[in-house]
Tab-separated table of C-alpha atoms in Angstrom:
chain	number	residue	atom	x	y	z
A	1000	MET	CA	0.000	0.000	0.000
A	1001	THR	CA	1.000	3.651	-0.162
A	1002	ARG	CA	2.298	4.364	3.324
A	1003	THR	CA	1.570	7.591	5.115
A	1004	ASN	CA	3.895	9.054	7.710
A	1005	SER	CA	2.705	7.327	10.883
A	1006	SER	CA	5.896	8.148	12.777
A	1007	ALA	CA	5.100	11.846	13.115
A	1008	PRO	CA	4.857	13.033	16.747
A	1009	THR	CA	1.400	12.928	18.276
A	1010	ALA	CA	-0.118	16.300	19.147
A	1011	LEU	CA	-3.181	17.147	21.139
A	1012	PRO	CA	-6.338	16.780	19.042
A	1013	ALA	CA	-8.450	19.682	17.941
A	1014	THR	CA	-11.720	20.106	19.824
A	1015	PRO	CA	-15.148	20.939	18.396
A	1016	PRO	CA	-16.192	24.560	18.574
A	1017	ARG	CA	-18.789	25.391	21.219
A	1018	THR	CA	-21.033	27.675	19.199
A	1019	PRO	CA	-24.565	28.740	20.133
A	1020	ARG	CA	-27.583	27.872	18.066
A	1021	PRO	CA	-28.059	30.530	15.393
A	1022	HIS	CA	-31.611	30.919	16.733
A	1023	PRO	CA	-33.540	29.183	19.538
A	1024	ALA	CA	-35.604	26.115	18.691
A	1025	GLU	CA	-39.172	27.235	18.054
A	1026	THR	CA	-41.651	26.571	20.849
A	1027	ALA	CA	-45.447	26.357	20.758
A	1028	GLU	CA	-48.462	25.971	23.017
A	1029	SER	CA	-49.825	22.478	23.578
A	1030	PRO	CA	-53.586	22.252	22.975
A	1031	ARG	CA	-53.779	19.445	25.544
A	1032	LEU	CA	-51.961	21.456	28.229
A	1033	THR	CA	-54.146	24.471	27.492
A	1034	ARG	CA	-57.217	22.304	27.939
A	1035	LEU	CA	-55.851	20.792	31.152
A	1036	ALA	CA	-55.235	24.247	32.628
A	1037	ALA	CA	-58.820	25.217	31.814
A	1038	GLU	CA	-60.211	21.991	33.303
A	1039	LEU	CA	-58.248	22.488	36.499
A	1040	ALA	CA	-59.399	26.111	36.788
A	1041	GLU	CA	-63.013	24.929	36.533
A	1042	ALA	CA	-62.613	22.181	39.134
A	1043	GLY	CA	-64.898	23.049	42.013
A	1044	SER	CA	-62.995	21.292	44.794
A	1045	PRO	CA	-59.581	19.872	45.671
A	1046	ARG	CA	-60.982	16.392	45.016
A	1047	ALA	CA	-62.200	17.408	41.547
A	1048	HIS	CA	-58.838	19.067	40.875
A	1049	ALA	CA	-56.987	15.880	41.852
A	1050	ALA	CA	-59.322	13.770	39.714
A	1051	GLU	CA	-58.680	15.912	36.619
A	1052	LEU	CA	-54.937	15.676	37.182
A	1053	ALA	CA	-55.074	11.906	37.686
A	1054	ARG	CA	-57.112	11.572	34.500
A	1055	PHE	CA	-54.482	13.544	32.578
A	1056	TRP	CA	-51.623	11.346	33.789
A	1057	ALA	CA	-53.550	8.158	33.105
A	1058	GLU	CA	-54.260	9.352	29.562
A	1059	THR	CA	-50.596	10.295	29.094
A	1060	ALA	CA	-49.390	6.912	30.354
A	1061	ALA	CA	-51.718	5.197	27.874
A	1062	THR	CA	-50.652	7.262	24.847
A	1063	GLY	CA	-46.981	7.665	25.756
A	1064	THR	CA	-44.805	10.733	25.499
A	1065	PRO	CA	-43.951	13.116	24.052
A	1066	LEU	CA	-47.454	14.298	23.158
A	1067	VAL	CA	-47.738	14.930	19.412
A	1068	GLU	CA	-50.610	17.219	18.420
A	1069	PRO	CA	-51.716	18.944	15.219
A	1070	LEU	CA	-51.505	22.720	14.957
A	1071	ASP	CA	-54.420	24.622	13.472
A	1072	GLY	CA	-53.639	25.850	9.962
A	1073	ASP	CA	-50.142	24.319	10.023
A	1074	PRO	CA	-50.282	20.773	8.595
A	1075	GLU	CA	-46.508	20.530	8.030
A	1076	HIS	CA	-45.705	20.889	11.750
A	1077	ARG	CA	-46.752	19.376	15.067
A	1078	ALA	CA	-46.781	20.551	18.660
A	1079	VAL	CA	-44.453	18.106	20.434
A	1080	THR	CA	-44.760	18.272	24.228
A	1081	PHE	CA	-42.218	16.723	26.585
A	1082	LEU	CA	-43.540	16.005	30.078
A	1083	TRP	CA	-42.192	15.197	33.529
A	1084	ARG	CA	-44.204	14.273	36.600
A	1085	GLY	CA	-42.556	16.106	39.447
A	1086	ASP	CA	-42.968	15.990	43.191
A	1087	PRO	CA	-42.986	18.676	45.899
A	1088	ALA	CA	-39.176	18.736	45.927
A	1089	THR	CA	-38.829	19.387	42.166
A	1090	ARG	CA	-37.217	22.779	41.631
A	1091	GLN	CA	-36.634	22.757	37.873
A	1092	VAL	CA	-36.476	20.258	34.998
A	1093	LEU	CA	-34.286	20.246	31.889
A	1094	VAL	CA	-35.368	18.438	28.728
A	1095	LEU	CA	-32.295	17.704	26.638
A	1096	VAL	CA	-33.490	17.123	23.074
A	1097	ASN	CA	-30.629	16.354	20.690
A	1098	ARG	CA	-29.609	19.589	18.953
A	1099	LEU	CA	-32.825	21.394	19.865
A	1100	MET	CA	-31.066	22.218	23.115
A	1101	ASP	CA	-28.304	24.834	23.150
A	1102	ARG	CA	-25.356	23.875	25.351
A	1103	THR	CA	-24.357	27.537	25.560
A	1104	ASP	CA	-27.782	28.518	26.966
A	1105	LEU	CA	-29.491	25.657	28.802
A	1106	THR	CA	-32.147	28.000	30.187
A	1107	THR	CA	-33.935	27.603	26.842
A	1108	SER	CA	-34.381	23.883	27.661
A	1109	LEU	CA	-36.033	24.379	31.046
A	1110	MET	CA	-39.554	22.976	31.314
A	1111	ARG	CA	-42.442	25.157	32.426
A	1112	HIS	CA	-44.357	24.306	35.590
A	1113	LEU	CA	-48.162	24.244	35.542
A	1114	PRO	CA	-48.946	26.008	38.838
A	1115	GLY	CA	-50.642	23.946	41.514
A	1116	THR	CA	-49.792	20.623	39.803
A	1117	ASP	CA	-46.991	18.095	39.385
A	1118	VAL	CA	-46.883	18.795	35.615
A	1119	TRP	CA	-43.679	20.082	34.047
A	1120	HIS	CA	-43.730	20.611	30.289
A	1121	LEU	CA	-42.049	22.103	27.233
A	1122	THR	CA	-43.559	22.177	23.734
A	1123	TYR	CA	-41.648	22.546	20.463
A	1124	ARG	CA	-43.054	23.277	17.010
A	1125	LEU	CA	-41.409	20.644	14.791
A	1126	ARG	CA	-41.705	19.618	11.174
A	1127	THR	CA	-43.557	16.334	10.687
A	1128	ASP	CA	-40.456	14.448	9.463
A	1129	HIS	CA	-38.422	15.049	12.638
A	1130	ARG	CA	-36.716	12.200	14.516
A	1131	GLY	CA	-34.512	12.487	17.585
A	1132	SER	CA	-33.414	11.335	21.007
A	1133	TYR	CA	-33.627	13.076	24.359
A	1134	ARG	CA	-33.133	12.818	28.106
A	1135	ILE	CA	-34.765	14.559	31.034
A	1136	ALA	CA	-32.909	15.937	34.065
A	1137	PRO	CA	-35.074	16.855	37.094
A	1138	ASP	CA	-33.601	18.995	39.859
A	1139	THR	CA	-34.959	18.057	43.269
A	1140	GLY	CA	-34.233	19.220	46.784
A	1141	GLY	CA	-32.174	16.107	47.440
A	1142	ARG	CA	-29.603	17.021	44.813
A	1143	PRO	CA	-26.589	19.199	45.659
A	1144	PRO	CA	-26.925	22.660	44.116
A	1145	GLY	CA	-25.003	23.380	40.964
A	1146	GLY	CA	-25.257	24.941	37.522
A	1147	LEU	CA	-27.386	23.707	34.667
A	1148	ASP	CA	-24.353	22.019	33.074
A	1149	ARG	CA	-24.071	19.762	36.110
A	1150	LEU	CA	-27.796	19.110	36.064
A	1151	ALA	CA	-27.675	18.213	32.355
A	1152	ALA	CA	-25.132	15.470	33.107
A	1153	THR	CA	-27.757	13.668	35.238
A	1154	GLY	CA	-30.303	13.221	32.441
A	1155	VAL	CA	-32.295	9.979	32.285
A	1156	ARG	CA	-34.700	8.384	29.841
A	1157	ASP	CA	-38.346	9.440	29.806
A	1158	PRO	CA	-40.268	6.932	31.987
A	1159	LEU	CA	-43.426	7.519	29.934
A	1160	ASN	CA	-41.735	6.652	26.610
A	1161	PRO	CA	-41.036	2.948	25.933
A	1162	HIS	CA	-38.741	3.708	22.975
A	1163	THR	CA	-35.135	3.906	24.150
A	1164	ILE	CA	-31.703	4.085	22.557
A	1165	ALA	CA	-28.231	3.222	23.806
A	1166	THR	CA	-25.770	6.025	24.392
A	1167	ARG	CA	-22.034	6.248	23.819
A	1168	TRP	CA	-19.663	4.610	26.281
A	1169	HIS	CA	-22.533	2.731	27.949
A	1170	GLY	CA	-24.081	5.805	29.522
A	1171	PRO	CA	-27.716	5.834	30.672
A	1172	PRO	CA	-30.087	5.134	27.754
A	1173	GLY	CA	-31.979	7.956	26.123
A	1174	SER	CA	-35.494	8.087	24.711
A	1175	VAL	CA	-36.482	8.351	21.036
A	1176	PHE	CA	-39.383	10.076	19.320
A	1177	GLU	CA	-40.294	10.293	15.661
A	1178	LEU	CA	-43.013	12.239	13.915
A	1179	PRO	CA	-45.407	10.795	11.307
A	1180	HIS	CA	-43.342	11.590	8.221
A	1181	ALA	CA	-39.873	10.697	9.556
A	1182	PRO	CA	-37.991	8.482	7.076
A	1183	ALA	CA	-39.146	4.871	7.267
A	1184	ARG	CA	-36.755	2.089	8.248
A	1185	PRO	CA	-35.670	0.407	4.994
A	1186	TRP	CA	-35.429	-3.030	6.643
A	1187	PRO	CA	-37.948	-5.399	8.297
A	1188	ASP	CA	-38.580	-4.181	11.849
A	1189	PRO	CA	-38.959	-6.355	13.852
A	1190	PRO	CA	-37.042	-9.101	12.022
A	1191	ARG	CA	-39.235	-11.584	10.174
A	1192	PRO	CA	-39.467	-15.085	11.689
A	1193	GLY	CA	-37.069	-17.447	9.982
A	1194	MET	CA	-35.038	-14.661	8.349
A	1195	PRO	CA	-31.430	-15.780	7.680
A	1196	ARG	CA	-29.077	-14.375	10.292
A	1197	GLY	CA	-25.470	-13.378	9.905
A	1198	THR	CA	-22.689	-14.133	12.369
A	1199	VAL	CA	-21.040	-11.577	14.676
A	1200	ARG	CA	-17.636	-12.277	16.227
A	1201	ARG	CA	-14.946	-10.336	18.051
A	1202	HIS	CA	-11.252	-10.588	17.194
A	1203	GLN	CA	-7.941	-9.130	18.326
A	1204	VAL	CA	-6.121	-7.666	15.332
A	1205	PRO	CA	-2.409	-6.788	15.724
A	1206	SER	CA	-1.484	-3.244	14.738
A	1207	ALA	CA	1.961	-1.719	14.556
A	1208	ALA	CA	0.394	1.550	13.383
A	1209	LEU	CA	-1.647	1.877	16.586
A	1210	GLY	CA	0.973	0.380	18.866
A	1211	GLY	CA	-0.869	-2.755	19.950
A	1212	ASP	CA	-3.757	-5.094	19.316
A	1213	ARG	CA	-7.164	-3.631	18.509
A	1214	GLU	CA	-10.454	-5.399	19.091
A	1215	VAL	CA	-12.547	-5.652	15.932
A	1216	TRP	CA	-16.152	-6.765	15.549
A	1217	THR	CA	-16.866	-8.724	12.377
A	1218	TYR	CA	-20.145	-9.560	10.704
A	1219	GLU	CA	-20.407	-12.320	8.092
A	1220	PRO	CA	-23.655	-12.519	6.133
A	1221	ALA	CA	-25.875	-15.579	6.080
A	1222	ALA	CA	-26.218	-15.447	2.287
A	1223	PRO	CA	-23.951	-18.039	0.645
A	1224	ARG	CA	-21.236	-16.819	-1.669
A	1225	THR	CA	-19.634	-18.450	-4.659
A	1226	GLY	CA	-16.478	-16.419	-4.167
A	1227	ARG	CA	-15.044	-13.256	-2.644
A	1228	ALA	CA	-15.715	-11.183	-5.743
A	1229	ASP	CA	-19.461	-11.656	-5.237
A	1230	GLY	CA	-19.570	-9.791	-1.943
A	1231	HIS	CA	-18.754	-6.374	-0.567
A	1232	THR	CA	-16.824	-5.146	2.451
A	1233	LEU	CA	-17.802	-2.424	4.906
A	1234	VAL	CA	-15.215	-0.961	7.275
A	1235	LEU	CA	-17.359	0.744	9.917
A	1236	LEU	CA	-15.843	2.826	12.687
A	1237	ASP	CA	-17.083	2.703	16.303
A	1238	GLY	CA	-17.893	-0.991	16.086
A	1239	ASP	CA	-18.325	-1.217	19.856
A	1240	MET	CA	-21.348	1.071	19.533
A	1241	TRP	CA	-22.828	-0.391	16.351
A	1242	PHE	CA	-22.512	-4.053	17.328
A	1243	GLY	CA	-21.971	-3.849	21.066
A	1244	GLN	CA	-25.033	-1.702	21.788
A	1245	LEU	CA	-27.142	-0.927	18.701
A	1246	HIS	CA	-27.292	-4.489	17.234
A	1247	LEU	CA	-26.538	-3.445	13.675
A	1248	GLU	CA	-26.603	-7.128	12.722
A	1249	ASP	CA	-30.430	-7.055	12.828
A	1250	ILE	CA	-30.480	-4.238	10.274
A	1251	LEU	CA	-27.917	-5.895	8.016
A	1252	ASP	CA	-29.798	-9.204	8.123
A	1253	GLY	CA	-32.975	-7.433	7.026
A	1254	LEU	CA	-31.339	-5.432	4.245
A	1255	MET	CA	-29.709	-8.515	2.743
A	1256	SER	CA	-32.787	-10.664	3.189
A	1257	ASP	CA	-34.770	-8.127	1.162
A	1258	GLY	CA	-32.034	-7.816	-1.452
A	1259	THR	CA	-31.656	-4.067	-0.940
A	1260	VAL	CA	-27.900	-4.481	-0.386
A	1261	PRO	CA	-25.643	-7.307	-1.615
A	1262	PRO	CA	-23.897	-9.757	0.736
A	1263	LEU	CA	-21.714	-7.601	2.948
A	1264	THR	CA	-18.894	-8.497	5.338
A	1265	VAL	CA	-18.323	-5.874	8.036
A	1266	LEU	CA	-15.094	-5.015	9.860
A	1267	ALA	CA	-15.837	-2.701	12.792
A	1268	PRO	CA	-12.936	-1.663	15.049
A	1269	HIS	CA	-13.535	-0.849	18.702
A	1270	ALA	CA	-12.895	2.845	19.422
A	1271	VAL	CA	-11.522	1.955	22.925
A	1272	ASP	CA	-12.527	5.128	24.803
A	1273	ASN	CA	-13.192	8.789	24.189
A	1274	ALA	CA	-9.574	9.897	24.674
A	1275	THR	CA	-8.227	7.229	22.314
A	1276	ARG	CA	-10.898	8.030	19.761
A	1277	ALA	CA	-10.044	11.729	19.824
A	1278	ARG	CA	-6.337	10.958	19.512
A	1279	GLU	CA	-6.666	8.496	16.602
A	1280	PHE	CA	-9.640	9.747	14.567
A	1281	GLY	CA	-9.663	12.647	12.138
A	1282	GLY	CA	-7.070	13.094	9.414
A	1283	ARG	CA	-4.591	10.808	11.185
A	1284	PRO	CA	-2.196	8.911	8.871
A	1285	ALA	CA	-1.580	6.190	11.477
A	1286	TYR	CA	-5.254	5.260	11.643
A	1287	VAL	CA	-5.517	5.025	7.861
A	1288	ASP	CA	-2.404	2.834	7.939
A	1289	PHE	CA	-4.236	0.577	10.383
A	1290	LEU	CA	-7.453	0.395	8.335
A	1291	ALA	CA	-5.915	0.080	4.873
A	1292	GLY	CA	-2.579	-1.543	5.566
A	1293	GLU	CA	-3.344	-3.850	8.502
A	1294	LEU	CA	-7.060	-4.468	9.026
A	1295	LEU	CA	-7.991	-5.205	5.405
A	1296	PRO	CA	-4.995	-7.523	4.822
A	1297	TRP	CA	-5.770	-9.299	8.117
A	1298	ALA	CA	-9.391	-9.768	7.015
A	1299	ALA	CA	-8.288	-11.117	3.623
A	1300	GLY	CA	-6.521	-13.915	5.444
A	1301	HIS	CA	-9.379	-14.755	7.811
A	1302	LEU	CA	-12.671	-13.871	6.135
A	1303	PRO	CA	-14.311	-14.018	2.683
A	1304	VAL	CA	-13.852	-10.285	2.075
A	1305	ALA	CA	-13.828	-8.350	-1.173
A	1306	THR	CA	-10.568	-6.537	-1.938
A	1307	ASP	CA	-11.760	-4.543	-4.967
A	1308	PRO	CA	-11.977	-0.883	-3.836
A	1309	ALA	CA	-15.177	-0.479	-5.866
A	1310	ARG	CA	-16.739	-3.071	-3.523
A	1311	THR	CA	-15.274	-1.643	-0.318
A	1312	VAL	CA	-16.947	1.072	1.809
A	1313	VAL	CA	-15.423	2.989	4.710
A	1314	ALA	CA	-18.038	4.576	6.960
A	1315	GLY	CA	-18.252	6.617	10.132
A	1316	GLN	CA	-20.190	9.209	12.083
A	1317	SER	CA	-19.135	12.508	13.618
A	1318	LEU	CA	-15.331	12.422	14.026
A	1319	GLY	CA	-15.551	8.945	12.499
A	1320	GLY	CA	-17.209	10.524	9.452
A	1321	LEU	CA	-14.236	12.831	9.004
A	1322	THR	CA	-11.949	9.804	9.416
A	1323	ALA	CA	-13.845	7.961	6.679
A	1324	LEU	CA	-13.469	10.950	4.359
A	1325	TYR	CA	-9.744	11.069	5.016
A	1326	ALA	CA	-9.377	7.306	4.499
A	1327	GLY	CA	-11.067	7.581	1.098
A	1328	TYR	CA	-8.796	10.480	0.184
A	1329	ALA	CA	-5.552	8.922	1.456
A	1330	ALA	CA	-6.155	5.278	0.464
A	1331	PRO	CA	-8.414	5.210	-2.624
A	1332	HIS	CA	-6.720	1.988	-3.746
A	1333	ARG	CA	-8.385	0.351	-0.737
A	1334	PHE	CA	-11.621	2.335	-0.325
A	1335	GLY	CA	-13.686	3.177	-3.395
A	1336	ASN	CA	-16.743	4.294	-1.408
A	1337	VAL	CA	-17.079	6.702	1.530
A	1338	LEU	CA	-20.147	6.953	3.749
A	1339	ALA	CA	-19.817	9.910	6.132
A	1340	GLN	CA	-22.606	10.991	8.464
A	1341	SER	CA	-22.535	14.290	10.366
A	1342	ALA	CA	-18.804	14.456	9.677
A	1343	SER	CA	-16.800	16.669	12.050
A	1344	LEU	CA	-15.647	19.006	9.325
A	1345	TRP	CA	-14.460	21.487	11.966
A	1346	TRP	CA	-11.426	19.179	12.470
A	1347	HIS	CA	-8.009	20.206	11.245
A	1348	PRO	CA	-4.525	18.921	12.095
A	1349	PRO	CA	-3.198	20.245	15.408
A	1350	GLY	CA	-1.103	23.322	14.834
A	1351	GLU	CA	-2.821	24.181	11.546
A	1352	GLN	CA	-5.123	27.181	11.504
A	1353	ALA	CA	-8.782	26.626	10.733
A	1354	GLY	CA	-9.844	28.183	7.469
A	1355	GLU	CA	-13.106	29.441	6.029
A	1356	THR	CA	-13.245	26.198	4.039
A	1357	ALA	CA	-13.014	22.936	5.991
A	1358	TRP	CA	-9.603	21.236	5.990
A	1359	ILE	CA	-10.844	18.004	4.371
A	1360	THR	CA	-12.770	20.004	1.745
A	1361	ARG	CA	-9.541	21.748	0.787
A	1362	ARG	CA	-7.792	18.382	0.521
A	1363	TYR	CA	-10.442	17.035	-1.851
A	1364	ALA	CA	-10.435	20.256	-3.864
A	1365	GLU	CA	-6.698	19.844	-4.427
A	1366	GLY	CA	-7.296	16.482	-6.066
A	1367	ALA	CA	-8.864	13.126	-5.331
A	1368	PRO	CA	-9.505	10.130	-7.606
A	1369	ARG	CA	-12.680	10.518	-9.639
A	1370	ALA	CA	-13.582	6.849	-9.151
A	1371	LEU	CA	-14.294	7.560	-5.481
A	1372	ARG	CA	-18.022	7.642	-4.668
A	1373	LEU	CA	-19.268	9.455	-1.596
A	1374	HIS	CA	-22.479	9.548	0.417
A	1375	LEU	CA	-22.744	12.475	2.854
A	1376	ASP	CA	-25.555	12.925	5.388
A	1377	VAL	CA	-26.046	15.689	7.942
A	1378	GLY	CA	-28.838	16.902	10.206
A	1379	LEU	CA	-30.777	20.092	9.596
A	1380	HIS	CA	-30.265	20.951	13.284
A	1381	GLU	CA	-26.482	20.542	13.165
A	1382	TRP	CA	-25.591	24.172	12.841
A	1383	GLY	CA	-22.082	24.692	11.474
A	1384	MET	CA	-21.804	21.092	10.253
A	1385	LEU	CA	-24.808	21.552	7.966
A	1386	GLU	CA	-23.237	24.428	6.056
A	1387	GLN	CA	-19.827	22.750	5.899
A	1388	THR	CA	-21.314	19.508	4.567
A	1389	ARG	CA	-23.247	21.339	1.882
A	1390	ASP	CA	-20.036	23.114	0.880
A	1391	LEU	CA	-18.170	19.790	0.704
A	1392	ARG	CA	-20.886	18.255	-1.480
A	1393	HIS	CA	-20.701	21.267	-3.813
A	1394	THR	CA	-16.895	21.017	-4.013
A	1395	LEU	CA	-17.002	17.287	-4.737
A	1396	ARG	CA	-19.639	17.616	-7.450
A	1397	ALA	CA	-17.761	20.497	-9.041
A	1398	GLY	CA	-14.725	18.198	-9.149
A	1399	GLY	CA	-16.650	15.488	-10.972
A	1400	HIS	CA	-17.277	13.093	-8.063
A	1401	THR	CA	-20.386	10.981	-7.655
A	1402	VAL	CA	-22.052	12.287	-4.478
A	1403	THR	CA	-25.309	11.269	-2.817
A	1404	GLY	CA	-26.773	11.986	0.608
A	1405	ALA	CA	-29.420	14.025	2.361
A	1406	ASP	CA	-30.047	16.664	5.004
A	1407	PHE	CA	-32.188	14.686	7.447
A	1408	ASN	CA	-34.486	16.427	9.909
A	1409	GLY	CA	-32.684	15.718	13.161
A	1410	GLY	CA	-29.440	16.262	15.017
A	1411	HIS	CA	-26.112	14.642	15.881
A	1412	ASP	CA	-27.863	11.473	16.804
A	1413	TYR	CA	-27.673	7.679	16.495
A	1414	ALA	CA	-31.473	7.694	16.237
A	1415	CYS	CA	-30.998	9.391	12.854
A	1416	TRP	CA	-27.701	7.783	11.852
A	1417	THR	CA	-29.131	4.274	12.131
A	1418	ILE	CA	-31.697	4.922	9.385
A	1419	ALA	CA	-29.262	7.021	7.353
A	1420	LEU	CA	-26.562	4.319	7.489
A	1421	ALA	CA	-28.944	1.816	5.907
A	1422	GLN	CA	-30.015	4.382	3.306
A	1423	GLY	CA	-26.372	5.174	2.513
A	1424	LEU	CA	-25.466	1.528	1.991
A	1425	ILE	CA	-28.423	1.159	-0.366
A	1426	ALA	CA	-27.356	4.291	-2.279
A	1427	LEU	CA	-23.748	3.096	-2.660
A	1428	LEU	CA	-24.244	-0.652	-3.103
A	1429	GLY	CA	-27.909	-1.337	-3.862
A	1430	PRO	CA	-29.470	-2.319	-7.187
A	1431	GLU	CA	-29.960	1.304	-8.228
A	1432	ALA	CA	-26.421	2.434	-7.319
A	1433	PRO	CA	-24.518	3.986	-10.231
A	1434	PRO	CA	-21.714	1.825	-11.677
A	1435	SER	CA	-18.192	2.501	-10.500
A	1436	ASP	CA	-15.602	4.098	-12.757
A	1437	PRO	CA	-12.311	2.277	-13.272
A	1438	PRO	CA	-9.991	2.936	-10.326
A	1439	SER	CA	-7.561	5.800	-10.655
A	1440	PRO	CA	-3.827	5.288	-10.245
A	1441	VAL	CA	-2.653	5.450	-6.652
A	1442	ARG	CA	-1.590	8.966	-5.721
A	1443	PRO	CA	1.878	9.091	-4.095
A	1444	SER	CA	1.965	10.199	-0.461
């Protein structure tokens, strides 16, 4: 392979900018909460008041939360109300909705209290295709005082919402909501009885580039193959999240069972921990050396993997998305397809000044093989990243690259990335995917 300079001294990684939302998330009034307030005001006695309140909570428990209500004269949006049932010690409650919240001003995420009740609430006006995750952080008298940042770190799932999602590094699970027109899952959910199932294993892969062994999750499809050339290979970053917590194998089984993607072997390295991830991901030559020069050759000796770059995808999210983009740029003889979701385009090598144009966009503008195909997704609520991703797409298309992808209505969120990952694999590898161009000559390092 073309070797990059992995012996360069390690510097501290760049950190994401902490920028405020360009404008606060739009709130609304909940018709149901308005009606409840009126019903409580008309209650003629404490007993009647308590009965109305009990009826409201029983109704909410039956329907689940958040409450999703139509808005008069506004069919493209819904009033989405997050609720918390407090107690006499509750002082304030934060609702931490992915990218609707503003980390620089958490006061905008404080729930309102309906006076004389245990009802805490906050209503957003959201487009009907929104999907996202959230947590709720109540502040009670039994908790030591502190700022809203400390309170936010105590967030838990919504007890009135049965739909949960795992969080990074095995933190407390979050809750998920999706509005009526959110993109559908392009796989059978739940899995069909009797559907062929692939095999997930964990391996230790030696790596001189990373200075030691690295755990790697592998997925082998159930579909029989007549030879390696018939299949495809996906190198997916953050394998400990995708296979260790999110059970990506269920999605892959469904996609292949329906024929929406071809047989696909997956190599998914463990990211180890947050510090290691930040040190290794990004435009790091050593990590590309590991993926292209060590992991793929190891897999070729142990698994029925495709080695044709046109049949090989490198994929990642957030800082992993930037890493995937750099791997496609630096090792196109190994990776002919890049799937990057919510890529951290703010990243630049330590010591290099950030520019108006993202560092990786400048690299691609200076020249990248035209045979490379890219799929770029980003959330409409990912301010900063949204504009940078659109600029990267424009630069790639102007340079003659094949680029697909979408601006999904959500945030920096595995609830969105899960659906978008499946959609991206279909776009790059499915029956309707455009044919690959012949590979370009390897660019010298």
